[in-house]
């Protein structure tokens, strides 16, 4: 299984556009511009605790879109991505984690 979408990773006020991909073994994010230092990320299934909806923020503080997801990692860290159809992505990722 491979599912992919164009999206954006967000870390505080810094963002980068790229490709978000779900495979059988991992979730990856490949930024279009690697010079921002936001990726690439390769997150193994075993290191992801859950996915949930969150807000994409302008300047890192002002909610500007509800089309964002947060991946909570087993080590307490998290990653935030702005994706189209974020409700479907959250459901699919959580189902993938349970499988």
mmCIF file with all atom_site columns, C-alpha atoms in Angstrom:
data_model
loop_
_atom_site.group_PDB
_atom_site.id
_atom_site.type_symbol
_atom_site.label_atom_id
_atom_site.label_alt_id
_atom_site.label_comp_id
_atom_site.label_asym_id
_atom_site.label_entity_id
_atom_site.label_seq_id
_atom_site.pdbx_PDB_ins_code
_atom_site.Cartn_x
_atom_site.Cartn_y
_atom_site.Cartn_z
_atom_site.occupancy
_atom_site.B_iso_or_equiv
_atom_site.pdbx_formal_charge
_atom_site.auth_seq_id
_atom_site.auth_comp_id
_atom_site.auth_asym_id
_atom_site.auth_atom_id
_atom_site.pdbx_PDB_model_num
ATOM 1  C CA . UNK A 1 1  ? 0.000   0.000  0.000  1.00 0.00 ? 1  UNK A CA 1
ATOM 2  C CA . UNK A 1 2  ? 1.218   3.490  -0.823 1.00 0.00 ? 2  UNK A CA 1
ATOM 3  C CA . UNK A 1 3  ? -0.833  6.641  -0.471 1.00 0.00 ? 3  UNK A CA 1
ATOM 4  C CA . UNK A 1 4  ? 0.578   10.095 -1.095 1.00 0.00 ? 4  UNK A CA 1
ATOM 5  C CA . UNK A 1 5  ? -0.463  13.751 -1.077 1.00 0.00 ? 5  UNK A CA 1
ATOM 6  C CA . UNK A 1 6  ? 1.146   17.156 -1.438 1.00 0.00 ? 6  UNK A CA 1
ATOM 7  C CA . UNK A 1 7  ? 1.230   18.816 1.976  1.00 0.00 ? 7  UNK A CA 1
ATOM 8  C CA . UNK A 1 8  ? 3.183   20.999 4.330  1.00 0.00 ? 8  UNK A CA 1
ATOM 9  C CA . UNK A 1 9  ? 5.208   20.224 7.453  1.00 0.00 ? 9  UNK A CA 1
ATOM 10 C CA . UNK A 1 10 ? 5.049   22.823 10.216 1.00 0.00 ? 10 UNK A CA 1
ATOM 11 C CA . UNK A 1 11 ? 7.501   23.329 13.061 1.00 0.00 ? 11 UNK A CA 1
ATOM 12 C CA . UNK A 1 12 ? 6.547   26.444 15.002 1.00 0.00 ? 12 UNK A CA 1
ATOM 13 C CA . UNK A 1 13 ? 6.594   29.375 12.580 1.00 0.00 ? 13 UNK A CA 1
ATOM 14 C CA . UNK A 1 14 ? 8.622   27.494 9.942  1.00 0.00 ? 14 UNK A CA 1
ATOM 15 C CA . UNK A 1 15 ? 6.919   25.518 7.171  1.00 0.00 ? 15 UNK A CA 1
ATOM 16 C CA . UNK A 1 16 ? 7.958   23.576 4.104  1.00 0.00 ? 16 UNK A CA 1
ATOM 17 C CA . UNK A 1 17 ? 5.895   22.189 1.222  1.00 0.00 ? 17 UNK A CA 1
ATOM 18 C CA . UNK A 1 18 ? 6.514   18.629 0.110  1.00 0.00 ? 18 UNK A CA 1
ATOM 19 C CA . UNK A 1 19 ? 5.130   15.144 -0.415 1.00 0.00 ? 19 UNK A CA 1
ATOM 20 C CA . UNK A 1 20 ? 3.576   13.212 2.496  1.00 0.00 ? 20 UNK A CA 1
ATOM 21 C CA . UNK A 1 21 ? 3.520   9.439  1.902  1.00 0.00 ? 21 UNK A CA 1
ATOM 22 C CA . UNK A 1 22 ? 2.077   6.498  3.825  1.00 0.00 ? 22 UNK A CA 1
ATOM 23 C CA . UNK A 1 23 ? 3.498   3.040  3.001  1.00 0.00 ? 23 UNK A CA 1
ATOM 24 C CA . UNK A 1 24 ? 3.185   -0.330 4.711  1.00 0.00 ? 24 UNK A CA 1
ATOM 25 C CA . UNK A 1 25 ? 6.246   0.387  6.878  1.00 0.00 ? 25 UNK A CA 1
ATOM 26 C CA . UNK A 1 26 ? 6.480   4.157  7.390  1.00 0.00 ? 26 UNK A CA 1
ATOM 27 C CA . UNK A 1 27 ? 5.233   7.670  6.929  1.00 0.00 ? 27 UNK A CA 1
ATOM 28 C CA . UNK A 1 28 ? 7.620   9.890  5.056  1.00 0.00 ? 28 UNK A CA 1
ATOM 29 C CA . UNK A 1 29 ? 7.766   13.560 4.166  1.00 0.00 ? 29 UNK A CA 1
ATOM 30 C CA . UNK A 1 30 ? 10.058  14.778 1.399  1.00 0.00 ? 30 UNK A CA 1
ATOM 31 C CA . UNK A 1 31 ? 10.284  18.583 1.251  1.00 0.00 ? 31 UNK A CA 1
ATOM 32 C CA . UNK A 1 32 ? 10.521  20.254 -2.147 1.00 0.00 ? 32 UNK A CA 1
ATOM 33 C CA . UNK A 1 33 ? 13.130  22.656 -0.753 1.00 0.00 ? 33 UNK A CA 1
ATOM 34 C CA . UNK A 1 34 ? 15.544  20.765 1.492  1.00 0.00 ? 34 UNK A CA 1
ATOM 35 C CA . UNK A 1 35 ? 17.407  23.948 2.494  1.00 0.00 ? 35 UNK A CA 1
ATOM 36 C CA . UNK A 1 36 ? 14.828  24.833 5.192  1.00 0.00 ? 36 UNK A CA 1
ATOM 37 C CA . UNK A 1 37 ? 15.964  21.869 7.297  1.00 0.00 ? 37 UNK A CA 1
ATOM 38 C CA . UNK A 1 38 ? 12.437  20.471 7.629  1.00 0.00 ? 38 UNK A CA 1
ATOM 39 C CA . UNK A 1 39 ? 12.926  16.953 6.394  1.00 0.00 ? 39 UNK A CA 1
ATOM 40 C CA . UNK A 1 40 ? 13.142  14.616 4.811  1.00 0.00 ? 40 UNK A CA 1
ATOM 41 C CA . UNK A 1 41 ? 11.431  12.606 7.547  1.00 0.00 ? 41 UNK A CA 1
ATOM 42 C CA . UNK A 1 42 ? 11.066  8.828  7.574  1.00 0.00 ? 42 UNK A CA 1
ATOM 43 C CA . UNK A 1 43 ? 8.896   7.819  10.540 1.00 0.00 ? 43 UNK A CA 1
ATOM 44 C CA . UNK A 1 44 ? 8.749   4.057  11.106 1.00 0.00 ? 44 UNK A CA 1
ATOM 45 C CA . UNK A 1 45 ? 5.345   2.644  12.018 1.00 0.00 ? 45 UNK A CA 1
ATOM 46 C CA . UNK A 1 46 ? 6.657   1.362  15.374 1.00 0.00 ? 46 UNK A CA 1
ATOM 47 C CA . UNK A 1 47 ? 7.697   4.895  16.423 1.00 0.00 ? 47 UNK A CA 1
ATOM 48 C CA . UNK A 1 48 ? 4.258   6.502  15.853 1.00 0.00 ? 48 UNK A CA 1
ATOM 49 C CA . UNK A 1 49 ? 1.814   6.357  18.768 1.00 0.00 ? 49 UNK A CA 1
ATOM 50 C CA . UNK A 1 50 ? -1.215  8.050  17.161 1.00 0.00 ? 50 UNK A CA 1
ATOM 51 C CA . UNK A 1 51 ? -2.559  10.620 14.730 1.00 0.00 ? 51 UNK A CA 1
ATOM 52 C CA . UNK A 1 52 ? -4.981  13.402 15.605 1.00 0.00 ? 52 UNK A CA 1
ATOM 53 C CA . UNK A 1 53 ? -6.445  16.549 14.095 1.00 0.00 ? 53 UNK A CA 1
ATOM 54 C CA . UNK A 1 54 ? -4.872  19.889 14.976 1.00 0.00 ? 54 UNK A CA 1
ATOM 55 C CA . UNK A 1 55 ? -4.758  23.447 13.646 1.00 0.00 ? 55 UNK A CA 1
ATOM 56 C CA . UNK A 1 56 ? -2.215  24.709 11.146 1.00 0.00 ? 56 UNK A CA 1
ATOM 57 C CA . UNK A 1 57 ? -0.893  27.975 12.546 1.00 0.00 ? 57 UNK A CA 1
ATOM 58 C CA . UNK A 1 58 ? 0.323   31.217 11.025 1.00 0.00 ? 58 UNK A CA 1
ATOM 59 C CA . UNK A 1 59 ? 3.512   32.536 12.630 1.00 0.00 ? 59 UNK A CA 1
ATOM 60 C CA . UNK A 1 60 ? 3.436   29.435 14.801 1.00 0.00 ? 60 UNK A CA 1
ATOM 61 C CA . UNK A 1 61 ? 0.629   30.762 17.029 1.00 0.00 ? 61 UNK A CA 1
ATOM 62 C CA . UNK A 1 62 ? -2.472  31.890 15.101 1.00 0.00 ? 62 UNK A CA 1
ATOM 63 C CA . UNK A 1 63 ? -4.796  29.067 13.963 1.00 0.00 ? 63 UNK A CA 1
ATOM 64 C CA . UNK A 1 64 ? -5.366  29.517 10.227 1.00 0.00 ? 64 UNK A CA 1
ATOM 65 C CA . UNK A 1 65 ? -6.594  26.098 9.056  1.00 0.00 ? 65 UNK A CA 1
ATOM 66 C CA . UNK A 1 66 ? -8.222  23.042 10.564 1.00 0.00 ? 66 UNK A CA 1
ATOM 67 C CA . UNK A 1 67 ? -6.770  20.828 7.805  1.00 0.00 ? 67 UNK A CA 1
ATOM 68 C CA . UNK A 1 68 ? -3.788  19.710 9.856  1.00 0.00 ? 68 UNK A CA 1
ATOM 69 C CA . UNK A 1 69 ? -2.742  16.530 11.613 1.00 0.00 ? 69 UNK A CA 1
ATOM 70 C CA . UNK A 1 70 ? -0.366  15.821 14.472 1.00 0.00 ? 70 UNK A CA 1
ATOM 71 C CA . UNK A 1 71 ? 1.592   12.582 14.616 1.00 0.00 ? 71 UNK A CA 1
ATOM 72 C CA . UNK A 1 72 ? 2.388   11.758 18.234 1.00 0.00 ? 72 UNK A CA 1
ATOM 73 C CA . UNK A 1 73 ? 5.545   9.707  18.557 1.00 0.00 ? 73 UNK A CA 1
ATOM 74 C CA . UNK A 1 74 ? 6.223   7.016  21.138 1.00 0.00 ? 74 UNK A CA 1
ATOM 75 C CA . UNK A 1 75 ? 9.133   9.097  22.516 1.00 0.00 ? 75 UNK A CA 1
ATOM 76 C CA . UNK A 1 76 ? 6.857   12.093 23.286 1.00 0.00 ? 76 UNK A CA 1
ATOM 77 C CA . UNK A 1 77 ? 7.788   14.214 20.258 1.00 0.00 ? 77 UNK A CA 1
ATOM 78 C CA . UNK A 1 78 ? 5.293   15.156 17.571 1.00 0.00 ? 78 UNK A CA 1
ATOM 79 C CA . UNK A 1 79 ? 5.189   16.262 13.945 1.00 0.00 ? 79 UNK A CA 1
ATOM 80 C CA . UNK A 1 80 ? 2.517   18.492 12.389 1.00 0.00 ? 80 UNK A CA 1
ATOM 81 C CA . UNK A 1 81 ? 1.431   18.423 8.764  1.00 0.00 ? 81 UNK A CA 1
ATOM 82 C CA . UNK A 1 82 ? -1.169  20.426 6.837  1.00 0.00 ? 82 UNK A CA 1
ATOM 83 C CA . UNK A 1 83 ? -2.912  18.026 4.435  1.00 0.00 ? 83 UNK A CA 1
ATOM 84 C CA . UNK A 1 84 ? -6.036  18.112 2.302  1.00 0.00 ? 84 UNK A CA 1
ATOM 85 C CA . UNK A 1 85 ? -8.681  15.671 3.583  1.00 0.00 ? 85 UNK A CA 1
ATOM 86 C CA . UNK A 1 86 ? -7.051  15.635 7.025  1.00 0.00 ? 86 UNK A CA 1
ATOM 87 C CA . UNK A 1 87 ? -10.019 13.780 8.611  1.00 0.00 ? 87 UNK A CA 1
ATOM 88 C CA . UNK A 1 88 ? -9.499  10.884 6.193  1.00 0.00 ? 88 UNK A CA 1
ATOM 89 C CA . UNK A 1 89 ? -5.739  10.874 6.797  1.00 0.00 ? 89 UNK A CA 1
ATOM 90 C CA . UNK A 1 90 ? -6.191  10.703 10.579 1.00 0.00 ? 90 UNK A CA 1
ATOM 91 C CA . UNK A 1 91 ? -8.640  7.806  10.250 1.00 0.00 ? 91 UNK A CA 1
ATOM 92 C CA . UNK A 1 92 ? -6.438  5.954  7.782  1.00 0.00 ? 92 UNK A CA 1
ATOM 93 C CA . UNK A 1 93 ? -3.246  6.430  9.811  1.00 0.00 ? 93 UNK A CA 1
ATOM 94 C CA . UNK A 1 94 ? -4.885  5.295  13.061 1.00 0.00 ? 94 UNK A CA 1
ATOM 95 C CA . UNK A 1 95 ? -6.323  2.241  11.268 1.00 0.00 ? 95 UNK A CA 1
ATOM 96 C CA . UNK A 1 96 ? -2.838  1.542  9.814  1.00 0.00 ? 96 UNK A CA 1
ATOM 97 C CA . UNK A 1 97 ? -1.330  1.773  13.308 1.00 0.00 ? 97 UNK A CA 1
ATOM 98 C CA . UNK A 1 98 ? -3.844  -0.749 14.664 1.00 0.00 ? 98 UNK A CA 1
ATOM 99 C CA . UNK A 1 99 ? -3.155  -3.283 11.891 1.00 0.00 ? 99 UNK A CA 1
#
